[in-house]
């Protein structure tokens, strides 16, 4: 039950918000908080106040369940105004995460004290809105327009030490000291008769107007179709006006976005994320196994990236490669990657060394013996993986979890190479590991429930987003990706260029078109996979036969300047496509952008319906997350399943039916799961 308490600590009122799990600013909390602040201000015996939170975190924002519904005052923006009017100093004591309305509350306090592991941010854009508690006006006054603009348009959190450097917090203390330090600071402020620091009164440093123009252009390019970041620029730009005028502008933008479709969609994504980390059939009291030491086999990009993720959260890891040269190369690459990520995150050099020190390189597989979890990230070939698992079976300690980082192979077949298939599962990390949150957690027929629970808990500890999938080839993401690749190849044969197709998909909202993405990932792995399964994609195959494997060979669907990453149209590709067309007797035709999008997105929906039917995917929300976080489906469209509901499953069915006949493609025949939903008059979300 939500509560806001006031405790007198001498002359200081300690106001404590207690609303588990994350102290969201629900209506009850707002009413309680406004009342306690008023009480503290009215009481002559009280000289100052501290606002702190019970439980694991400071206020993590507005209550997302209440957002978008009619809201009763006092709103967060009113409480912030109330704090501005306080004649006595108020200090925020921050631990955990101060997010959204939570950070806005702290910004309206006059001083801020934070625990060293606290994180602060305004993540509203991720929900399709902008901060609506004065954050767009106070943050630029606290830390400068440029940094505020980055934080508000990107929605990312910053750590306590970066917040201290930026001037967002006044002091950092140890976790147990946050409250007492805040109280001591409040006393000091009173004793020294320091003037109250109100951000609303602080002058804003002048910035050139082109800062905003550039930000808008950049966001329109990178986050096409996504409204909130662009509106966030408008709100921050308004901070150069008088405070009250800027605030009015923020409130108007906030209210508009709250009524718009992108908020509804992104709220769906938020709740799908929370849902995904719970597998529906696992008993809630299942005890995960303890993971104190990990081992990673293979030092390629994936193995190195996975090892780093462990070290980054303080879990020691043995990194094994039996080839000395590969191990040395892998370690050098890993260090380079970690150094650049440490720079981006403001990680001190000593901390970087400490974390890197948690990675112990080894040339011997037997060094995996002590690990509680072993992740294999060797060459993507079934026999190679089965051999490694056979050996690991004889080495790993009893109860150790054995995971494969395959992106496509049959995890059941890998598990069968051991005498302990119950301890085996797949952990499909995405590349680059440090930047990609998604992990498909692949459960086989034999995976023990506590092994799955351990993997889910561990992935969250690594700050990843785990989604449970079944052990069918390609799982969920790559299975759907193949459907799109087949249709993309057909579009090329039918007459459209790689650039036209990529352009249509970027306009739809993907950060990159399918061919630019394929060139980046490399064309050879999927080529090998197709050959092993006897599948032909005429254009992709012809490019690979010509040695065009994508960026790494300087040419694929596009060509690349030496060391360059920009895809450039290539006559050689056009010639190869023309040859394929001639061989197959296809007369090229032009196809409109809208039709290109349909031919590439509807097959995703069709395959997803089959994956749901077969149980390989558990929930439509899981599929949406996999495609948003693993493949760049625009989050503001909600993922392929949510998008299908928006267009109407009947429309998707009709179009697929037409395409299946026109193109003579069996895989495009509407899946039974789609037909059934049409008949029942419901979508994927009921
Ligand atoms: C905002 O503030 C707008 C303002 O500008 C407007 C003016 C006021 N509300 O993620 P977890 C629930 S917009 C309601 O698993 P973690 C969540 O559903 C808001 N519920 O934990 C889950 O419930 P359940 C801006 C919330 O430790 C449980 O808490 N703020 C909210 O991995 C645990 O969550 C944000 O966008 C909420 N605001 O991560 C912050 N937040 O157990 C969103 C969480 O029933 N939240 N819940 O499934 C987060 O980023 C993470 O939850 C957080 C904790 C980092 C806080």
XYZ file of C-alpha atoms and ligand atoms in Angstrom:
742
model
C 0.000 0.000 0.000
C 1.440 3.360 -1.049
C 2.349 5.691 1.757
C 4.280 8.919 2.291
C 5.597 9.338 5.841
C 7.105 12.268 7.683
C 9.627 11.648 10.427
C 11.185 14.431 12.459
C 14.960 14.146 12.789
C 15.642 17.142 15.000
C 14.847 20.207 12.932
C 14.750 18.242 9.660
C 11.631 16.599 8.243
C 12.503 13.278 6.605
C 9.768 12.672 4.041
C 9.781 9.055 2.888
C 7.915 7.740 -0.156
C 7.034 4.067 0.159
C 5.293 2.661 -2.890
C 6.774 -0.680 -3.940
C 8.175 -1.903 -6.248
C 9.688 1.279 -7.733
C 8.047 4.166 -5.815
C 6.138 5.363 -8.878
C 4.315 8.680 -8.470
C 0.794 7.287 -8.308
C -2.094 9.536 -7.345
C -1.899 8.373 -3.703
C 1.805 9.183 -3.596
C 1.326 12.618 -5.138
C -1.442 13.520 -2.693
C 0.636 12.224 0.243
C 3.786 13.954 -0.876
C 2.125 17.350 -1.388
C 0.535 17.054 2.067
C 3.804 16.116 3.808
C 5.700 18.956 2.123
C 2.971 21.400 3.198
C 3.093 19.996 6.735
C 6.871 20.460 6.930
C 6.649 24.021 5.639
C 3.870 24.963 8.063
C 5.655 23.626 11.143
C 7.863 26.277 12.780
C 9.938 23.606 14.522
C 11.064 22.273 11.147
C 13.816 24.161 9.336
C 14.492 21.924 6.332
C 13.280 18.745 4.603
C 14.779 15.673 2.925
C 12.855 13.608 0.377
C 13.927 9.964 0.305
C 12.447 6.631 -0.726
C 11.985 3.262 0.960
C 12.942 0.030 -0.781
C 15.230 -0.540 -3.697
C 15.034 2.765 -5.529
C 14.232 6.460 -5.576
C 11.087 7.326 -7.567
C 11.350 5.619 -11.000
C 8.798 7.945 -12.597
C 5.122 8.526 -13.087
C 2.965 5.429 -12.568
C 2.808 4.087 -16.109
C -0.520 2.376 -15.372
C -2.100 5.761 -14.662
C -0.477 7.681 -17.516
C -2.874 8.570 -20.290
C -5.922 8.298 -18.025
C -7.587 11.412 -16.579
C -5.232 12.534 -13.811
C -6.192 14.202 -10.554
C -4.125 17.030 -9.084
C -1.684 17.515 -7.600
C 0.325 16.505 -10.673
C 4.102 16.137 -10.531
C 4.433 19.533 -12.159
C 2.337 21.017 -9.315
C 4.508 19.378 -6.657
C 7.589 20.757 -8.400
C 6.021 24.241 -8.245
C 5.223 23.668 -4.569
C 8.912 22.851 -3.964
C 9.912 26.008 -5.830
C 7.731 27.987 -3.432
C 9.200 26.381 -0.294
C 10.938 28.902 1.918
C 12.892 26.110 3.657
C 15.610 24.076 1.926
C 14.669 20.646 0.556
C 17.278 17.994 -0.277
C 16.673 14.881 -2.421
C 18.368 11.681 -1.193
C 18.745 9.485 -4.270
C 19.504 5.764 -4.389
C 18.724 3.268 -7.142
C 17.199 4.925 -10.194
C 15.775 8.454 -10.301
C 13.861 8.353 -13.552
C 11.289 10.446 -15.348
C 8.980 12.111 -12.820
C 11.406 10.881 -10.129
C 14.291 12.886 -11.516
C 11.941 15.811 -12.096
C 11.010 15.693 -8.429
C 14.697 15.661 -7.484
C 15.375 18.569 -9.868
C 12.732 20.630 -8.105
C 14.432 19.964 -4.767
C 17.112 22.504 -3.925
C 20.036 20.114 -3.403
C 20.629 16.528 -4.505
C 22.679 13.822 -2.813
C 23.182 10.454 -4.545
C 24.491 6.968 -3.759
C 27.516 5.963 -5.871
C 25.531 3.345 -7.806
C 22.539 5.627 -8.409
C 21.458 6.195 -12.004
C 19.533 9.192 -13.253
C 17.615 9.848 -16.442
C 14.573 11.111 -18.278
C 13.523 8.036 -20.285
C 10.129 9.441 -21.338
C 10.920 9.360 -25.083
C 11.119 5.584 -24.811
C 7.436 5.707 -23.921
C 6.700 8.043 -26.824
C 6.286 11.137 -24.629
C 8.481 13.922 -23.242
C 9.070 14.707 -19.564
C 5.962 16.396 -18.204
C 7.047 17.440 -14.717
C 9.226 20.376 -15.717
C 12.225 18.187 -16.592
C 12.748 19.722 -20.024
C 13.087 23.139 -18.367
C 15.021 22.337 -15.187
C 17.533 19.830 -16.579
C 19.061 22.287 -19.109
C 19.372 24.820 -16.274
C 21.157 22.213 -14.141
C 23.606 20.684 -16.629
C 23.569 22.878 -19.729
C 21.461 22.656 -22.844
C 23.694 20.348 -24.852
C 23.948 17.517 -22.345
C 20.293 17.911 -21.367
C 19.314 17.650 -25.013
C 21.278 14.389 -25.351
C 19.756 12.926 -22.191
C 16.183 13.905 -23.003
C 16.167 12.965 -26.700
C 18.061 9.698 -26.100
C 16.334 8.725 -22.864
C 19.484 7.036 -21.499
C 20.456 7.146 -17.818
C 23.764 8.454 -16.502
C 25.637 7.178 -13.453
C 26.185 9.085 -10.225
C 29.746 10.165 -10.970
C 28.796 11.503 -14.427
C 25.876 13.273 -12.718
C 28.268 14.822 -10.205
C 30.610 15.995 -12.981
C 27.682 17.488 -14.879
C 26.363 19.313 -11.811
C 23.177 17.263 -11.638
C 23.932 16.117 -8.099
C 25.781 17.995 -5.388
C 27.310 15.100 -3.457
C 27.917 11.354 -3.771
C 28.015 9.208 -0.670
C 28.058 5.531 0.212
C 24.753 3.701 -0.071
C 23.987 3.526 3.635
C 24.822 7.187 4.092
C 22.512 8.781 1.557
C 19.860 9.811 4.027
C 22.167 10.869 6.832
C 24.304 12.836 4.389
C 21.224 14.534 2.978
C 20.084 15.383 6.513
C 23.561 16.688 7.405
C 23.586 18.787 4.232
C 20.140 20.179 5.080
C 21.407 21.140 8.547
C 24.520 22.751 7.115
C 22.456 24.786 4.671
C 20.269 26.020 7.549
C 23.205 26.742 9.887
C 25.112 28.620 7.187
C 21.939 30.430 6.082
C 22.728 29.489 2.477
C 20.309 30.932 -0.067
C 17.972 28.321 -1.551
C 19.049 27.111 -5.028
C 16.027 26.946 -7.282
C 16.739 25.716 -10.787
C 13.808 27.688 -12.145
C 15.672 30.877 -11.239
C 18.970 29.829 -12.783
C 19.915 31.625 -16.002
C 20.354 29.390 -18.995
C 23.630 29.591 -20.943
C 23.107 30.813 -24.482
C 23.453 28.217 -27.236
C 23.472 28.651 -31.006
C 20.110 27.867 -32.634
C 21.876 25.439 -34.949
C 22.351 23.061 -32.007
C 18.614 22.364 -32.229
C 18.519 22.357 -36.032
C 21.304 19.790 -36.107
C 19.663 17.648 -33.430
C 16.374 17.659 -35.364
C 18.069 16.703 -38.630
C 20.041 13.931 -36.946
C 16.970 12.493 -35.180
C 14.812 12.711 -38.295
C 17.456 10.639 -40.053
C 18.310 8.126 -37.325
C 14.888 7.678 -35.746
C 12.638 8.163 -38.710
C 8.945 8.347 -37.945
C 9.485 8.496 -34.180
C 7.777 11.636 -32.883
C 8.861 11.932 -29.252
C 12.583 12.678 -29.722
C 11.794 15.494 -32.179
C 9.177 16.929 -29.834
C 11.724 16.654 -27.032
C 14.007 18.971 -29.011
C 11.146 21.487 -29.241
C 10.562 21.258 -25.487
C 14.239 21.725 -24.611
C 14.530 24.574 -27.127
C 11.724 26.288 -25.201
C 13.972 26.375 -22.131
C 15.683 29.464 -23.515
C 12.420 31.356 -22.910
C 11.278 32.580 -19.499
C 10.796 29.563 -17.214
C 6.999 29.819 -17.049
C 6.654 30.155 -20.819
C 8.989 27.221 -21.438
C 7.075 25.115 -18.944
C 3.785 25.911 -20.654
C 5.264 24.744 -23.949
C 6.479 21.507 -22.321
C 3.026 20.848 -20.865
C 1.349 21.317 -24.253
C 3.763 18.941 -25.995
C 3.473 16.394 -23.168
C -0.341 16.431 -23.335
C -0.344 16.086 -27.150
C 1.976 13.094 -27.113
C 0.042 11.440 -24.300
C -3.038 11.472 -26.545
C -1.148 10.187 -29.598
C -0.841 6.620 -30.920
C 2.905 6.248 -30.326
C 2.507 6.487 -26.552
C -0.074 3.671 -26.570
C 2.240 1.564 -28.722
C 5.359 2.135 -26.639
C 3.517 1.490 -23.412
C 2.660 -1.896 -24.900
C 6.387 -2.444 -25.552
C 7.204 -1.458 -21.944
C 4.829 -4.022 -20.473
C 5.873 -6.695 -23.004
C 9.420 -6.221 -21.724
C 8.417 -6.793 -18.128
C 6.371 -9.830 -19.157
C 9.163 -11.369 -21.234
C 11.470 -11.858 -18.287
C 8.921 -14.182 -16.678
C 8.470 -17.624 -18.257
C 4.796 -18.452 -17.653
C 5.243 -22.073 -16.568
C 8.081 -21.634 -14.077
C 7.084 -21.858 -10.413
C 7.665 -18.461 -8.784
C 9.635 -19.953 -5.888
C 12.103 -21.832 -8.110
C 15.617 -21.239 -6.817
C 18.113 -20.283 -9.518
C 21.543 -21.948 -9.428
C 24.394 -19.780 -8.222
C 26.677 -18.360 -10.915
C 29.906 -17.179 -9.322
C 32.311 -18.147 -12.092
C 31.725 -18.377 -15.840
C 33.715 -19.726 -18.770
C 33.426 -18.731 -22.413
C 34.811 -20.963 -25.176
C 35.864 -19.126 -28.345
C 37.426 -15.687 -28.680
C 35.720 -14.381 -31.796
C 33.616 -11.219 -31.700
C 30.812 -13.028 -29.882
C 32.938 -14.905 -27.325
C 34.901 -11.757 -26.440
C 31.740 -9.663 -26.189
C 30.038 -12.210 -23.936
C 33.086 -12.462 -21.646
C 33.089 -8.665 -21.334
C 29.423 -8.594 -20.342
C 30.240 -10.838 -17.391
C 33.317 -8.886 -16.317
C 31.339 -5.669 -16.604
C 28.971 -6.756 -13.829
C 31.732 -8.247 -11.679
C 31.452 -11.961 -12.561
C 34.891 -13.560 -13.101
C 35.161 -15.419 -16.393
C 37.682 -17.786 -17.960
C 38.040 -17.076 -21.670
C 39.223 -20.156 -23.520
C 40.574 -20.657 -27.019
C 42.796 -23.606 -27.844
C 44.469 -21.645 -30.653
C 47.132 -19.328 -29.207
C 47.062 -16.814 -32.086
C 43.252 -16.622 -31.964
C 43.349 -16.121 -28.189
C 45.845 -13.279 -28.473
C 43.896 -11.630 -31.291
C 40.671 -12.026 -29.342
C 42.126 -10.513 -26.179
C 43.534 -7.519 -28.041
C 40.173 -6.877 -29.696
C 38.366 -7.284 -26.398
C 40.631 -4.759 -24.686
C 40.144 -2.237 -27.520
C 36.363 -2.621 -27.385
C 36.283 -2.325 -23.624
C 38.467 0.771 -23.619
C 36.225 2.564 -26.073
C 33.075 1.564 -24.195
C 34.719 2.665 -20.915
C 35.498 6.060 -22.450
C 31.886 6.466 -23.548
C 30.690 5.583 -20.060
C 33.226 7.709 -18.186
C 34.632 4.640 -16.434
C 37.835 5.468 -14.510
C 41.003 3.661 -15.705
C 41.406 1.767 -12.432
C 37.889 0.386 -12.708
C 38.505 -0.642 -16.300
C 41.620 -2.557 -15.214
C 39.747 -4.179 -12.352
C 37.020 -5.429 -14.670
C 39.447 -6.592 -17.345
C 41.324 -8.376 -14.566
C 38.253 -10.557 -14.033
C 38.864 -12.173 -17.446
C 41.375 -15.041 -17.228
C 42.591 -16.205 -20.644
C 43.352 -19.891 -21.135
C 44.433 -22.268 -23.898
C 42.960 -25.372 -22.268
C 39.371 -26.550 -22.288
C 39.931 -28.244 -18.905
C 40.081 -24.765 -17.359
C 36.299 -24.677 -17.716
C 36.151 -27.270 -14.922
C 35.401 -24.840 -12.080
C 32.796 -22.747 -13.910
C 29.141 -22.662 -12.866
C 28.193 -21.756 -16.424
C 30.038 -22.453 -19.654
C 29.052 -20.620 -22.834
C 30.310 -22.004 -26.108
C 30.856 -19.469 -28.898
C 32.886 -21.437 -31.441
C 32.419 -21.815 -35.206
C 28.749 -22.053 -36.257
C 28.746 -25.681 -37.412
C 26.773 -28.453 -35.744
C 29.558 -31.036 -35.691
C 32.069 -28.573 -34.261
C 29.640 -27.573 -31.511
C 28.708 -31.177 -30.731
C 32.389 -32.077 -30.358
C 32.929 -29.185 -27.926
C 29.879 -30.197 -25.882
C 31.005 -33.842 -25.817
C 34.332 -32.720 -24.365
C 32.741 -30.260 -21.947
C 30.562 -33.060 -20.625
C 33.698 -34.752 -19.348
C 35.173 -31.534 -17.924
C 32.436 -29.326 -16.442
C 31.529 -29.845 -12.807
C 28.241 -31.484 -11.848
C 25.391 -28.971 -11.961
C 27.203 -26.551 -14.272
C 25.007 -25.022 -16.954
C 26.227 -25.593 -20.508
C 25.053 -22.989 -22.994
C 25.564 -22.579 -26.713
C 25.608 -19.213 -28.427
C 24.392 -20.645 -31.722
C 22.217 -18.325 -33.782
C 20.522 -21.003 -35.842
C 21.506 -24.593 -35.050
C 19.448 -27.320 -33.400
C 20.097 -26.937 -29.663
C 18.459 -30.312 -28.949
C 21.050 -31.969 -31.186
C 23.832 -30.095 -29.355
C 22.416 -31.122 -25.966
C 22.318 -34.758 -27.055
C 26.114 -34.717 -27.386
C 26.208 -34.680 -23.562
C 24.944 -37.019 -20.873
C 23.299 -34.064 -19.130
C 20.868 -32.499 -21.624
C 18.849 -31.112 -18.702
C 21.721 -28.677 -18.034
C 21.948 -27.451 -21.624
C 20.284 -24.457 -23.245
C 20.955 -21.850 -25.912
C 21.888 -18.237 -25.209
C 21.643 -16.414 -28.502
C 23.392 -13.096 -27.925
C 23.278 -10.527 -30.715
C 26.212 -8.649 -32.174
C 27.749 -6.319 -31.031
C 27.110 -7.856 -27.614
C 27.756 -4.690 -25.592
C 25.216 -2.680 -27.615
C 22.471 -5.272 -28.094
C 20.235 -5.982 -25.108
C 18.354 -8.891 -26.601
C 19.216 -12.516 -25.790
C 17.077 -15.381 -27.101
C 17.102 -17.964 -24.311
C 16.608 -21.270 -26.085
C 14.935 -23.975 -24.076
C 15.214 -27.537 -25.393
C 12.883 -30.484 -24.757
C 15.120 -31.447 -21.832
C 16.188 -28.095 -20.263
C 15.507 -28.236 -16.496
C 13.223 -25.486 -15.122
C 15.861 -24.221 -12.687
C 18.387 -23.978 -15.526
C 15.973 -21.751 -17.422
C 15.245 -19.676 -14.304
C 18.994 -19.264 -13.714
C 19.550 -18.110 -17.283
C 16.745 -15.546 -17.022
C 18.029 -14.150 -13.733
C 21.598 -14.091 -15.008
C 20.701 -12.258 -18.213
C 18.946 -9.589 -16.174
C 22.048 -9.320 -14.017
C 23.999 -8.704 -17.239
C 21.414 -5.958 -18.005
C 20.144 -7.910 -21.002
C 16.595 -8.513 -22.123
C 16.076 -12.289 -22.140
C 13.234 -13.755 -24.220
C 12.460 -17.477 -23.928
C 12.110 -19.325 -27.237
C 11.827 -22.941 -28.350
C 14.643 -24.944 -29.928
C 13.452 -24.922 -33.566
C 16.145 -24.049 -36.141
C 16.683 -20.278 -36.195
C 14.485 -19.959 -33.061
C 12.210 -16.943 -33.530
C 14.290 -14.034 -34.833
C 16.355 -15.704 -37.530
C 13.460 -17.902 -38.594
C 11.480 -14.784 -39.407
C 14.544 -13.115 -40.876
C 14.854 -15.947 -43.387
C 11.291 -15.343 -44.576
C 12.149 -11.723 -45.189
C 15.434 -12.607 -46.900
C 13.635 -14.924 -49.315
C 11.158 -12.226 -50.300
C 13.875 -9.569 -50.509
C 15.792 -11.784 -52.939
C 12.625 -12.233 -54.985
C 12.071 -8.467 -55.092
C 15.566 -8.043 -56.545
C 14.790 -10.593 -59.229
C 11.460 -8.935 -59.930
C 13.130 -5.669 -60.814
C 13.867 -3.524 -57.738
C 17.418 -2.486 -56.780
C 18.969 -3.140 -53.337
C 19.001 0.625 -52.710
C 15.285 1.016 -53.528
C 14.370 -1.815 -51.174
C 16.611 -0.546 -48.394
C 15.223 2.940 -48.829
C 11.618 1.734 -48.519
C 12.427 -0.120 -45.291
C 14.320 2.825 -43.806
C 11.333 5.029 -44.610
C 9.174 2.483 -42.785
C 11.393 3.026 -39.741
C 14.132 0.379 -39.745
C 17.521 1.960 -38.963
C 18.982 0.047 -41.902
C 17.607 -1.736 -44.937
C 17.860 -5.534 -45.233
C 20.728 -5.477 -47.737
C 22.882 -2.932 -45.907
C 22.270 -5.026 -42.772
C 23.182 -8.266 -44.565
C 26.404 -6.698 -45.856
C 27.253 -5.638 -42.317
C 26.575 -9.076 -40.834
C 28.357 -10.928 -43.689
C 26.668 -13.016 -46.386
C 28.744 -16.169 -46.056
C 27.288 -17.603 -42.820
C 23.736 -17.746 -44.135
C 25.035 -18.991 -47.503
C 26.709 -21.942 -45.741
C 23.525 -22.566 -43.819
C 21.402 -22.529 -46.997
C 23.744 -24.918 -48.752
C 23.598 -27.317 -45.810
C 19.798 -27.280 -46.016
C 19.526 -27.283 -49.803
C 17.858 -23.847 -49.965
C 18.485 -21.482 -52.891
C 18.291 -17.682 -52.886
C 19.369 -16.988 -56.467
C 20.731 -13.442 -56.086
C 22.342 -13.951 -52.670
C 23.910 -17.208 -53.874
C 25.281 -15.574 -57.033
C 26.843 -12.749 -54.999
C 28.507 -15.241 -52.652
C 29.756 -17.329 -55.578
C 31.405 -14.112 -56.834
C 33.181 -13.784 -53.457
C 31.015 -10.859 -52.360
C 30.530 -11.512 -48.639
C 29.612 -7.960 -47.592
C 31.572 -5.239 -45.833
C 34.371 -7.555 -44.749
C 35.288 -8.206 -48.410
C 34.606 -4.601 -49.476
C 31.651 -5.729 -51.597
C 28.329 -7.488 -51.190
C 25.009 -6.054 -52.301
C 26.891 -2.749 -52.293
C 30.526 -1.802 -52.650
C 32.562 -0.109 -49.906
C 35.566 2.199 -50.123
C 38.654 0.860 -48.339
C 37.905 1.104 -44.623
C 34.529 2.744 -45.382
C 31.140 1.643 -44.129
C 28.887 3.596 -46.428
C 27.024 1.342 -48.886
C 27.633 2.525 -52.463
C 25.640 1.303 -55.463
C 27.695 -1.094 -57.551
C 27.323 -1.825 -61.286
C 28.778 -5.268 -60.670
C 25.802 -6.119 -58.416
C 23.394 -4.863 -61.063
C 25.080 -7.101 -63.631
C 24.851 -10.142 -61.352
C 21.168 -9.459 -60.707
C 20.553 -8.980 -64.436
C 22.210 -12.323 -65.149
C 20.024 -14.065 -62.569
C 16.911 -12.459 -64.074
C 17.946 -13.536 -67.568
C 18.690 -17.073 -66.401
C 15.266 -17.335 -64.755
C 13.475 -15.579 -67.597
C 12.121 -12.770 -65.400
C 11.126 -9.458 -66.982
C 11.958 -6.680 -64.524
C 9.147 -4.393 -63.407
C 8.965 -1.444 -61.050
C 7.369 -1.915 -57.622
C 6.122 0.912 -55.392
C 7.629 1.489 -51.938
C 4.364 0.565 -50.174
C 4.240 -2.767 -51.964
C 7.904 -3.433 -51.136
C 7.165 -2.921 -47.442
C 4.168 -5.256 -47.587
C 6.170 -7.943 -49.324
C 8.866 -7.765 -46.650
C 6.796 -7.221 -43.501
C 3.783 -9.482 -44.050
C 5.899 -12.641 -44.389
C 7.340 -11.800 -40.950
C 3.833 -11.726 -39.526
C 2.928 -14.987 -41.252
C 5.957 -16.830 -39.912
C 5.390 -15.333 -36.464
C 1.852 -16.758 -36.473
C 3.308 -20.201 -37.240
C 5.884 -19.821 -34.453
C 3.133 -18.984 -31.975
C 1.081 -21.938 -33.152
C 3.964 -24.373 -32.695
C 4.908 -22.908 -29.311
C 8.410 -21.890 -30.444
C 7.342 -18.363 -29.470
C 5.374 -18.086 -26.238
C 3.628 -14.743 -26.639
C 3.075 -12.145 -29.369
C 4.867 -9.635 -27.124
C 8.009 -11.803 -27.144
C 8.075 -11.699 -30.948
C 7.607 -7.937 -30.943
C 10.546 -7.520 -28.554
C 12.805 -9.838 -30.529
C 12.183 -7.878 -33.698
C 12.456 -4.464 -32.048
C 15.618 -5.176 -30.071
C 17.294 -7.724 -32.333
C 16.410 -6.584 -35.845
C 15.530 -2.890 -35.653
C 11.764 -3.073 -36.211
C 10.629 0.471 -35.323
C 9.612 0.381 -31.650
C 7.011 3.097 -32.229
C 5.173 0.675 -34.524
C 5.122 -1.812 -31.643
C 6.762 -4.779 -33.385
C 5.365 -7.024 -36.165
C 2.498 -8.498 -34.114
C 1.270 -5.182 -32.765
C 1.629 -3.701 -36.241
C -0.457 -6.548 -37.709
C -3.245 -5.700 -35.277
C -3.025 -2.051 -36.285
C -3.459 -2.851 -39.967
C -6.004 -5.533 -39.166
C -5.238 -9.250 -39.457
C -7.950 -9.607 -42.106
C -6.086 -7.150 -44.331
C -2.814 -8.977 -43.724
C -4.522 -12.282 -44.589
C -6.002 -10.918 -47.828
C -2.703 -9.478 -48.982
C -0.739 -12.647 -48.125
C -3.345 -14.713 -49.934
C -2.972 -12.543 -53.015
C 0.839 -12.640 -52.880
C 0.922 -16.417 -52.360
C -1.061 -16.863 -55.555
C 0.640 -14.182 -57.590
C 4.164 -15.317 -56.674
C 3.348 -19.033 -56.405
C 4.966 -19.146 -52.959
C 3.708 -21.757 -50.529
C 5.266 -19.997 -47.506
C 3.078 -16.943 -48.161
C -0.190 -18.843 -47.811
C -1.791 -17.304 -44.706
C -0.905 -19.344 -41.607
C -3.730 -21.177 -39.812
C -3.158 -18.903 -36.812
C -3.991 -15.887 -38.983
C -7.040 -17.526 -40.572
C -8.356 -18.467 -37.145
C -7.938 -14.960 -35.780
C -9.729 -13.498 -38.782
C -12.599 -15.919 -38.246
C -12.800 -15.113 -34.540
C -12.608 -11.396 -35.313
C -9.621 -10.753 -33.066
C -5.990 -9.814 -33.468
C -2.797 -11.198 -31.936
C -3.506 -9.221 -28.784
C -7.123 -10.267 -28.455
C 7.178 9.749 -16.493
O 7.749 9.745 -15.443
C 6.448 10.908 -17.063
C 6.705 12.166 -16.308
O 7.655 12.991 -16.920
C 5.383 12.890 -16.313
C 5.176 13.717 -15.167
C 5.061 12.897 -13.914
N 5.136 2.729 -13.254
O 11.606 -3.276 -14.802
P 11.370 -4.089 -13.594
C 7.019 -1.971 -12.422
S 7.087 8.376 -17.469
C 4.508 1.609 -12.908
O 11.093 -5.529 -13.760
P 14.088 -3.560 -12.762
C 7.212 -2.989 -13.528
O 6.081 -3.071 -14.348
C 7.919 7.145 -16.549
N 5.135 0.432 -12.749
O 12.556 -3.908 -12.527
C 7.455 -4.251 -12.724
O 6.214 -4.722 -12.272
P 5.883 -6.294 -12.200
C 9.378 7.278 -16.664
C 6.444 0.395 -12.954
O 14.723 -3.541 -11.426
C 8.222 -3.745 -11.519
O 7.942 -2.355 -11.436
N 10.004 6.159 -15.999
C 7.162 1.527 -13.331
O 14.668 -4.395 -13.836
C 9.701 -3.944 -11.595
O 10.171 -3.389 -12.811
C 10.328 5.039 -16.649
O 10.110 4.898 -17.832
C 6.456 2.732 -13.478
N 7.069 3.874 -13.813
O 14.099 -2.079 -13.352
C 10.991 3.992 -15.810
N 8.456 1.195 -13.473
O 6.855 -6.820 -11.204
C 10.511 2.643 -16.201
C 8.544 -0.112 -13.183
O 4.488 -6.315 -11.792
N 11.050 1.608 -15.370
N 7.345 -0.606 -12.867
O 6.123 -6.789 -13.588
C 12.277 1.098 -15.526
O 13.067 1.536 -16.330
C 12.627 -0.074 -14.679
O 11.446 -0.661 -14.222
C 13.519 0.242 -13.452
C 13.645 -1.026 -12.584
C 14.907 0.657 -13.948
C 12.926 1.318 -12.619
